[in-house]
């Protein structure tokens, strides 16, 4: 079962990973975007973890996801702020009032996040965006609901991430490059990979 | 990276403070935000709000004032401002006649402004938006995100701002803004890239003998990298791209903007604008006015963009209306 | 050297042509010269002529127009124009009420303008001159040539131009110009040098972590080379130098100019001007107006200068008069 | 005896020397000035030699010096245009109507040029300017009127030129540097040295 303290750990771990890979994300974004992805996410996640109340056990998952979403919306800026923010706000909706969710529910939560990204960004799977991590992961978890190996999920995530390299960007700043976007990883897909690697590691340590 | 700054994290805030301190007659800063609003908000009129990432100064704060924008929201460098900030700007300048958002066509900007619009509508404020996509360097396709918004945005601010000042309705102001957008085409080129303060290294590296055609104003790569050619050739290439997208015939009337991207001396801008003027003269196109200078920059990027706005009598008349801003 | 030019030998001519083509409402170019004169020469009034080497754009052609200069003479890059050109400018704008020459204090400029003055007087034209020497980076000594003229020159153009427009006599216009000169102090700093097109390499080389305080606007070496410090410290140092030369007390009134040297993003200029505003506020000095932007540049030099003009009611009123020029 | 054709050759030779040393003059001027000295002089001397009529034998020395002076004034610009121009115009005055001058008269002509520079530039000897070549040379020629060795004059010129290195600039752009101008040759003194080296070479080949 997944509860609030997992989410808090998850986001803290994500923050650490993003801060550590800020320069790499910057370089990826410089290649097919404007170079701010790492900086924006680091700043926004910093705000998100500051925002989480020290006594988070009083809150339900819906409230925590909402807080994270609002912090990201207000502090990341750019495309990814709106998108990650929308994802978490959508995730908050399906968790409303819940203090605990099952693994099956987690798949639905991530699916809800993907819907948030789709709705806000009008992107489809294959457009070379962060959605190319979110949607496949939701599908994968839905399929493997009986028994999940977090290591396998990590492997799956990295495969999905690598796949964005060969795609032509259809949404976001990289889309202006058209076919010249091929050969580069999508920065948002990479940061989303880190986000979910952090989730895997958190849950691997013990749900 | 050599910059006249204090700390990369505070460049936007300090710049906005500096602008407000320098021009209290024209603008003021909303407390605890990076929003600049005009001081004379008495006149009940449709309000215009624009903004976007910082690093494009004087856009957009430099165009806040009587006859142009009512508020400009500044995001972090090259990063769209967030919905809460945009919402605050909307609320600060709405005088009951509605608010028009002027957005440059970047996913981040569009999404954040749309979110703010939803929030404002939820609070009962009448809001409309227009999205500027003047950059012909990018192919126009309904399958993708379309074109970027660059220097032509300033013409939208000016003309929509003039009409709003005359008391037009939100619909009318939105319509004229859309008309300007339809008739405005731009394209740029760079001799060097720019450095986001928090990143500390350039967005792309250009060898000493190369230039980038059609790059974006955020250091995004362009459409083609070429050996550096003469100013006349640069002007000709840019003009021919614009002409291809918006063919101009003899006796058509245009406003021209030769916009410096940040580090290009005015001497060079005028050498480029000379050729642009000559090409238009040769085609017997009437130039109503030419604007040469820095309007939509890209930090310390060297290079320029050329914008054509095809005018009719109404647009020309509005373009010529006075405006009290820092940079118009 | 990457520049948007056609050929180093033609940069000045082509720039002047570009300016005249872009702004026919305001200025025109005298045939076969690099002289820009204002289009409305009807009003019989004292005429103002300035100029100097090119590379300082928008100075001086950008300040030609109603309410400021009547003509600007452009020399080669960083090279004073020659007496014959200056004489032509004088003759083109003299309307019988006399001509005031506004000269920046460089040997070359002073000598060439003086020679033109002698030639004009020989032709029966009434001519006076003022020499601007606002740069406090240079020691003031009667034994040598005195101080350089830099960005403060623009305040002289503006205020003397406004008085001339009101119909004042040559004596009166000269007197007010001298008063402005006395009350104007400037100092600059650079993060990088500039490249004369015909030379092709920078006037000085600055290591990545150093800046030059008090350099000239022609790439002349400065008074001190230091490790790069923060924008706030730069502003403080410049202000303290100005204050030492022209102590300002509480309730004194000033106009402030934070002038970009060519390649400095407006973002950085406003970060500097923020600190300047704060320092003046702390000293309870009244800031009448603050000008931030490019007024007197040095090709693509990165850096800025700060100018204080101490105002009285008369000067403040003239400073605020409207002017129709490209760059005011 | 010195006649018009010598002057024409002299200025042509000077033009060659200045064009050949343009970069050096530029570097000297970059060190304590603004870096345009070589470019300005090369442009002005080019105009000066274009201006000299192919049939210069019809004209007297006064007319030729005047032509050169006017060309320099109109085409060099900056400090050195005004100064070299003034020098030649002053030289023209003392040669008015003359088709030939003696060596003794040449000394006076150069003296007149020095006076022109002094009057226009308000410089004194020792101010680290071109005058530190012109005045000493005029004095030297006046002293050695009986018998001049053009080789020794050249040596003398180079010595004078080197002496400007140790001076503090009091006039011109270099004066803004005050004591930091020490250690650098004065660009105008160097170009004046070339000017007179060209004269020596011209006259050495045969008056
Ligand atoms: N319309 C969209 N739909 C889904 N994802 C998008 C969209 N636009 C951008 N993205 C994602 O956002 C990432 C860029 O984020 P970031 O660099 O922070 O924003 P910006 O492009 O505004 O600078 C891209 O790599 C992509 O994954
Ligand atoms: N007032 C003066 N009197 C005599 N010579 C001067 C004076 N001012 C400058 N010079 C000479 O002119 C030279 C510089 O010439 P140049 O570089 O062409 O002019 P500018 O300083 O205007 O760029 C100096 O090296 C010096 O010899
Ligand atoms: Mg980005
Ligand atoms: Mg961005
Ligand atoms: Mg010079
Ligand atoms: Mg010089």
Coordinates of C-alpha atoms and ligand atoms in Angstrom, one line a residue, chain C residues 78-79, chain D residues 34 36 173, ligand 5:
Chain C
X78 CA 36.3 56.6 -33.7
X79 CA 37.8 59.4 -35.9
Chain D
X34 CA 42.0 54.5 -30.0
X36 CA 42.9 54.3 -35.8
X173 CA 44.1 61.0 -26.4
Ligands
LIG5 MG1 40.6 58.5 -33.5

